[in-house]
Short mmCIF file of C-alpha atoms in Angstrom, two decimals:
data_model
loop_
_atom_site.label_atom_id
_atom_site.label_comp_id
_atom_site.label_asym_id
_atom_site.label_seq_id
_atom_site.Cartn_x
_atom_site.Cartn_y
_atom_site.Cartn_z
CA MET I 1 24.28 -9.28 -76.83
CA LYS I 2 27.19 -10.18 -74.69
CA LYS I 3 26.84 -9.59 -71.04
CA ALA I 4 29.00 -7.55 -68.94
CA MET I 5 29.49 -6.58 -65.33
CA LEU I 6 30.67 -3.19 -64.43
CA PHE I 7 32.37 -2.75 -60.92
CA ILE I 8 32.34 0.88 -59.60
CA GLY I 9 34.83 2.05 -56.79
CA ASN I 10 34.86 5.37 -54.92
CA GLY I 11 37.10 6.38 -57.86
CA PHE I 12 33.83 7.04 -59.79
CA ASP I 13 32.22 8.99 -57.32
CA ARG I 14 35.66 11.18 -56.90
CA ALA I 15 35.73 11.35 -60.78
CA LEU I 16 32.44 13.17 -60.70
CA GLY I 17 34.01 15.97 -58.31
CA TYR I 18 32.57 14.63 -55.00
CA ALA I 19 34.85 14.51 -51.75
CA THR I 20 34.11 11.08 -51.15
CA GLY I 21 37.70 9.63 -50.12
CA TYR I 22 38.82 8.37 -47.09
CA ASP I 23 41.45 11.16 -47.05
CA ASN I 24 38.12 13.61 -47.60
CA PHE I 25 36.63 12.16 -44.59
CA TYR I 26 39.31 11.92 -42.14
CA GLN I 27 40.19 15.53 -42.78
CA ASN I 28 36.52 16.85 -43.28
CA SER I 29 34.19 14.98 -41.02
CA SER I 30 33.23 16.97 -37.74
CA GLN I 31 31.34 14.05 -36.32
CA LEU I 32 34.76 11.98 -36.52
CA LYS I 33 36.69 14.49 -34.74
CA LYS I 34 33.92 15.19 -32.30
CA TYR I 35 33.96 11.49 -31.45
CA ALA I 36 37.62 11.45 -31.26
CA SER I 37 37.66 14.40 -28.79
CA THR I 38 35.22 12.94 -26.50
CA GLY I 39 36.92 9.58 -25.34
CA ASN I 40 36.63 7.31 -28.70
CA LYS I 41 40.18 5.81 -28.98
CA LEU I 42 39.57 4.38 -32.38
CA CYS I 43 38.59 7.58 -33.93
CA ASN I 44 41.30 9.21 -32.27
CA HIS I 45 43.89 6.63 -33.47
CA ILE I 46 42.67 6.98 -37.01
CA LEU I 47 43.10 11.06 -36.85
CA LYS I 48 46.63 10.53 -35.36
CA ASN I 49 47.75 7.84 -37.90
CA PHE I 50 46.11 8.31 -40.90
CA ASN I 51 47.94 6.92 -43.98
CA GLY I 52 46.44 6.91 -47.39
CA VAL I 53 43.71 7.97 -49.49
CA LEU I 54 41.59 4.55 -50.20
CA TRP I 55 38.84 2.95 -48.26
CA SER I 56 41.00 -0.15 -48.41
CA ASP I 57 43.36 1.73 -46.35
CA LEU I 58 40.58 2.49 -43.52
CA GLU I 59 39.57 -1.17 -43.44
CA ASN I 60 42.96 -2.51 -43.38
CA GLY I 61 43.55 -0.14 -40.32
CA LEU I 62 40.58 -1.59 -38.56
CA TYR I 63 42.19 -5.18 -38.88
CA GLN I 64 45.52 -3.82 -37.52
CA TYR I 65 43.63 -1.99 -34.71
CA SER I 66 42.11 -5.19 -33.58
CA LEU I 67 45.20 -7.02 -33.87
CA ASN I 68 47.22 -4.61 -31.64
CA LEU I 69 44.16 -4.63 -29.23
CA THR I 70 44.48 -8.43 -28.86
CA LYS I 71 48.31 -8.24 -28.08
CA GLN I 72 47.94 -5.38 -25.95
CA PHE I 73 44.85 -6.79 -23.63
CA GLY I 74 44.76 -10.38 -24.72
CA GLU I 75 42.29 -12.66 -26.27
CA GLY I 76 38.84 -12.77 -24.66
CA ASN I 77 38.78 -9.37 -22.93
CA LYS I 78 35.20 -8.58 -23.29
CA THR I 79 35.57 -5.24 -21.45
CA ILE I 80 37.98 -3.90 -24.31
CA ALA I 81 35.94 -5.85 -26.94
CA ASP I 82 32.69 -4.30 -26.16
CA LYS I 83 34.25 -0.70 -26.04
CA PHE I 84 35.91 -1.32 -29.43
CA GLN I 85 32.58 -2.29 -30.84
CA LYS I 86 31.01 0.92 -29.52
CA GLU I 87 33.60 2.99 -30.79
CA PHE I 88 33.35 0.97 -34.30
CA GLN I 89 29.58 1.88 -34.57
CA GLU I 90 30.40 5.46 -33.64
CA LEU I 91 32.87 5.33 -36.43
CA ARG I 92 30.32 3.90 -38.90
CA ASN I 93 27.88 6.73 -38.01
CA ALA I 94 30.32 9.41 -38.48
CA LEU I 95 30.98 7.97 -42.21
CA PHE I 96 27.58 7.69 -42.73
CA HIS I 97 27.05 11.04 -41.66
CA TYR I 98 29.83 12.62 -43.74
CA LEU I 99 28.90 11.05 -46.96
CA THR I 100 25.21 11.51 -46.79
CA GLN I 101 25.99 15.18 -46.54
CA GLU I 102 28.63 15.12 -49.27
CA SER I 103 26.89 13.24 -51.56
CA GLY I 104 23.70 15.50 -51.11
CA ASN I 105 25.39 18.24 -53.22
CA PRO I 106 24.02 18.76 -56.55
CA VAL I 107 25.24 16.30 -59.22
CA PRO I 108 27.48 17.68 -61.49
CA ALA I 109 26.83 18.37 -65.43
CA ALA I 110 27.96 15.56 -67.71
CA ASN I 111 31.44 14.76 -67.93
CA SER I 112 33.95 12.37 -68.88
CA VAL I 113 32.59 9.67 -66.26
CA SER I 114 29.32 10.06 -67.38
CA GLY I 115 30.22 9.64 -71.08
CA LEU I 116 31.89 6.58 -70.52
CA LEU I 117 28.84 5.23 -68.79
CA GLN I 118 26.83 5.74 -71.86
CA GLU I 119 29.40 3.57 -73.77
CA TRP I 120 29.41 0.87 -71.03
CA LYS I 121 25.53 0.88 -71.14
CA ARG I 122 25.69 -0.03 -75.05
CA VAL I 123 26.54 -3.90 -73.61
CA ASP I 124 23.95 -5.79 -71.67
CA LEU I 125 24.98 -4.13 -68.38
CA GLN I 126 24.58 -5.23 -64.73
CA CYS I 127 26.54 -2.87 -62.10
CA LEU I 128 28.03 -3.87 -58.83
CA SER I 129 28.97 -0.59 -56.94
CA PHE I 130 31.29 -0.84 -53.96
CA ASN I 131 30.15 2.78 -52.90
CA TYR I 132 27.57 3.53 -50.29
CA THR I 133 26.32 6.77 -52.40
CA SER I 134 23.54 6.50 -55.05
CA LEU I 135 25.44 8.52 -57.54
CA ILE I 136 25.80 5.64 -60.06
CA LEU I 137 22.29 4.79 -59.73
CA THR I 138 21.67 8.58 -60.95
CA TYR I 139 23.67 8.23 -63.88
CA LEU I 140 22.71 4.86 -64.67
CA ASN I 141 18.99 5.78 -64.96
CA GLY I 142 19.94 8.84 -66.75
CA ASN I 143 16.85 10.21 -68.54
CA SER I 144 14.83 6.63 -68.42
CA GLN I 145 14.00 6.84 -64.84
CA ARG I 146 12.96 3.04 -65.04
CA TYR I 147 16.06 1.53 -66.09
CA CYS I 148 17.27 0.22 -62.76
CA LEU I 149 13.99 0.18 -60.87
CA ASN I 150 11.25 -2.05 -60.48
CA GLN I 151 7.57 -1.21 -60.87
CA ASN I 152 7.59 -0.56 -56.91
CA ASP I 153 10.49 1.34 -57.25
CA SER I 154 12.91 -0.91 -55.62
CA ILE I 155 16.29 -1.48 -57.10
CA ASN I 156 15.86 -4.22 -59.75
CA THR I 157 19.47 -6.03 -59.26
CA ASP I 158 19.46 -7.32 -62.32
CA TYR I 159 20.99 -4.07 -63.32
CA MET I 160 22.06 -2.73 -59.98
CA ILE I 161 23.92 -4.41 -56.97
CA TYR I 162 25.17 -2.33 -53.82
CA CYS I 163 27.13 -5.21 -52.38
CA HIS I 164 28.29 -2.90 -49.22
CA GLY I 165 24.59 -1.38 -48.89
CA SER I 166 23.57 2.43 -49.51
CA LEU I 167 22.54 5.52 -48.02
CA TYR I 168 19.65 5.79 -49.72
CA ASP I 169 16.61 3.34 -50.34
CA THR I 170 14.66 4.02 -53.10
CA GLN I 171 11.15 3.12 -51.62
CA LYS I 172 11.95 4.02 -47.80
CA GLY I 173 14.25 7.12 -48.25
CA ASN I 174 17.56 7.65 -46.27
CA ASN I 175 18.70 4.60 -44.54
CA THR I 176 20.57 4.39 -41.49
CA SER I 177 24.22 3.64 -40.55
CA ASP I 178 23.32 0.15 -39.86
CA ASP I 179 22.34 -0.28 -43.67
CA ILE I 180 25.96 0.02 -44.70
CA ILE I 181 28.83 -2.38 -44.60
CA LEU I 182 31.85 -1.38 -43.08
CA GLY I 183 34.72 -3.74 -42.23
CA ILE I 184 37.07 -6.38 -43.16
CA ASP I 185 37.15 -9.72 -45.28
CA ASP I 186 36.68 -13.30 -43.88
CA SER I 187 40.48 -14.19 -44.73
CA GLN I 188 41.68 -10.99 -42.22
CA LYS I 189 41.49 -13.27 -39.37
CA VAL I 190 40.72 -11.59 -35.88
CA GLU I 191 39.48 -12.84 -32.47
CA GLN I 192 36.18 -13.88 -31.83
CA LEU I 193 34.98 -11.28 -30.03
CA HIS I 194 35.98 -8.70 -32.77
CA ASP I 195 34.04 -10.83 -35.29
CA PHE I 196 31.91 -7.49 -35.67
CA LEU I 197 34.48 -6.29 -37.79
CA TYR I 198 33.55 -9.00 -40.58
CA LYS I 199 31.39 -7.73 -43.43
CA SER I 200 29.93 -11.34 -43.62
CA HIS I 201 28.51 -11.12 -40.10
CA GLN I 202 26.71 -7.45 -40.82
CA LYS I 203 23.55 -6.86 -42.49
CA VAL I 204 23.31 -9.05 -45.56
CA ILE I 205 22.86 -7.27 -48.69
CA TYR I 206 22.86 -9.39 -51.37
CA ASN I 207 23.31 -13.47 -51.50
CA ASN I 208 27.05 -14.18 -52.55
CA TYR I 209 25.99 -17.47 -54.23
CA ASP I 210 24.00 -15.37 -56.79
CA LEU I 211 26.70 -13.01 -57.18
CA VAL I 212 29.15 -15.88 -58.03
CA GLN I 213 26.66 -17.30 -60.67
CA ASN I 214 26.05 -13.81 -61.84
CA ILE I 215 29.83 -13.25 -62.40
CA LYS I 216 30.22 -16.51 -64.01
CA ALA I 217 27.55 -16.00 -66.42
CA LYS I 218 29.14 -12.39 -67.77
CA ASP I 219 31.60 -12.21 -70.80
CA ILE I 220 33.03 -8.99 -70.12
CA PHE I 221 34.18 -7.27 -66.80
CA ILE I 222 34.47 -3.40 -66.70
CA ILE I 223 36.10 -2.04 -63.52
CA TYR I 224 36.52 1.60 -62.90
CA GLY I 225 37.78 3.27 -59.61
CA CYS I 226 38.64 0.01 -57.71
CA SER I 227 42.01 -0.21 -55.85
CA MET I 228 41.12 -4.32 -55.43
CA GLY I 229 42.38 -4.11 -51.80
CA ASP I 230 42.13 -7.10 -49.40
CA SER I 231 38.92 -6.00 -47.76
CA ASP I 232 37.38 -6.84 -50.94
CA LYS I 233 39.35 -9.89 -52.27
CA PHE I 234 36.48 -12.12 -52.47
CA TYR I 235 34.94 -10.17 -55.05
CA PHE I 236 37.78 -10.16 -57.35
CA GLU I 237 38.73 -13.61 -56.68
CA GLN I 238 35.47 -14.24 -58.20
CA ILE I 239 36.09 -12.00 -61.36
CA PHE I 240 39.84 -13.19 -61.78
CA ASN I 241 38.99 -16.90 -62.14
CA ALA I 242 42.05 -18.73 -62.98
CA ASN I 243 39.87 -21.25 -65.13
CA PHE I 244 38.20 -18.63 -67.02
CA GLU I 245 38.45 -18.30 -70.75
CA ASN I 246 37.20 -16.12 -73.51
CA LYS I 247 36.41 -13.57 -71.24
CA GLN I 248 37.18 -9.48 -71.90
CA TYR I 249 38.60 -7.30 -69.13
CA LEU I 250 38.08 -3.42 -69.63
CA ILE I 251 40.28 -2.09 -66.33
CA TYR I 252 40.78 1.33 -65.79
CA GLY I 253 43.52 2.94 -63.35
CA PHE I 254 44.49 6.65 -62.58
CA GLY I 255 47.89 6.74 -63.89
CA GLY I 256 50.70 4.27 -64.77
CA GLN I 257 51.67 3.43 -61.38
CA SER I 258 48.11 2.80 -60.54
CA ILE I 259 47.55 0.16 -63.50
CA SER I 260 50.88 -1.46 -62.43
CA SER I 261 49.70 -2.11 -59.25
CA LEU I 262 46.24 -3.51 -60.60
CA GLN I 263 48.35 -5.78 -62.74
CA SER I 264 50.34 -7.09 -59.85
CA ILE I 265 46.99 -7.88 -57.76
CA ILE I 266 45.56 -9.59 -60.78
CA HIS I 267 48.86 -11.63 -61.26
CA ASN I 268 48.28 -12.66 -57.59
CA PHE I 269 44.83 -13.73 -58.12
CA VAL I 270 45.28 -15.73 -61.22
CA GLY I 271 48.71 -17.16 -60.43
CA ASN I 272 50.50 -16.06 -63.92
CA LEU I 273 49.19 -12.87 -65.23
CA ASN I 274 50.80 -13.32 -68.78
CA GLU I 275 49.12 -17.05 -69.20
CA PHE I 276 45.63 -15.64 -67.98
CA LYS I 277 45.91 -12.94 -70.87
CA SER I 278 46.74 -15.57 -73.22
CA LYS I 279 43.00 -17.21 -72.59
CA ASN I 280 41.28 -13.75 -72.04
CA LYS I 281 41.36 -10.41 -73.56
CA PHE I 282 42.68 -7.30 -71.76
CA ASP I 283 42.39 -3.70 -71.71
CA PHE I 284 43.91 -1.29 -69.22
CA ILE I 285 42.99 2.26 -69.83
CA ASP I 286 44.39 5.19 -67.99
CA CYS I 287 42.11 7.69 -66.60
CA LYS I 288 44.41 10.56 -67.21
CA ASP I 289 44.76 9.75 -70.74
CA PRO I 290 42.87 12.73 -72.79
CA GLN I 291 41.92 10.08 -75.36
CA ILE I 292 39.89 7.61 -72.66
CA HIS I 293 36.46 8.13 -74.05
CA GLN I 294 37.46 7.27 -77.60
CA LYS I 295 39.61 4.29 -76.55
CA THR I 296 36.72 2.90 -74.97
CA LYS I 297 34.20 3.96 -77.81
CA TYR I 298 36.60 1.66 -80.22
CA ILE I 299 36.76 -1.14 -77.62
CA ILE I 300 33.00 -1.11 -77.12
CA ASP I 301 32.45 -1.00 -80.97
CA VAL I 302 34.69 -4.07 -81.34
CA ILE I 303 32.74 -6.07 -78.84
CA LEU I 304 29.51 -5.14 -80.33
CA GLN I 305 31.11 -6.11 -83.90
#
């Protein structure tokens, strides 16, 4: 059977009906507002300068905030850097608290997204989640509670990888805010005293070398709910490797503008999208299309022939 990797972004949780977007966090987090009102300039800046609905907007905002601090106070200002790091930790605490609370609401009944997941699971599937919630794990397990778990109840990474950490540990219960990764990609250069922002400098969740080898071994890439922003550029550079041939890509976007944006990003990764498409199979599906399930089923049927 052909091997597939499913990449899940926050669009998956939102499609299930959860208010887990950056805009929801900004609007609804009482802890974020509390920190902002008690002297946290980073949280206050976010509240006053909110722009966008994607988590990549928040992460790019952190990058710009770091650059602005360096420009304003000069490079190597330890007092400012220490304060920034403390405020950043409080921001992460607020995020962890909000998402834990929101994702603790009852799991919605079966819907179009869970139906898609049943189609995707017809191939030999490994999932990589950019989300912190355990919602995808719940749906992947379905009625077979051992699907993604080892005998000791730990998550089997042959089936499920949380590349940014998670709110919940299947063995220990709730994690802490230190168990989630929030920040910027190594390509977004900031001064050395701000290197706590780099995702690669935070808790190691999964070995990137192993991840790259996993990606290379896959025949099919399914991407749902991902903006493919700069903060996760590393992962998508591996997926859209200009040297790949005979790979199959099934990519979901929310509306025509979203799909056009994703195509432009892929074009930048591979150098020439048309040439890349001539060597690989592409299907772009609009999440707004009422035929989304039927189209997905048809594509999976063809793959399995």
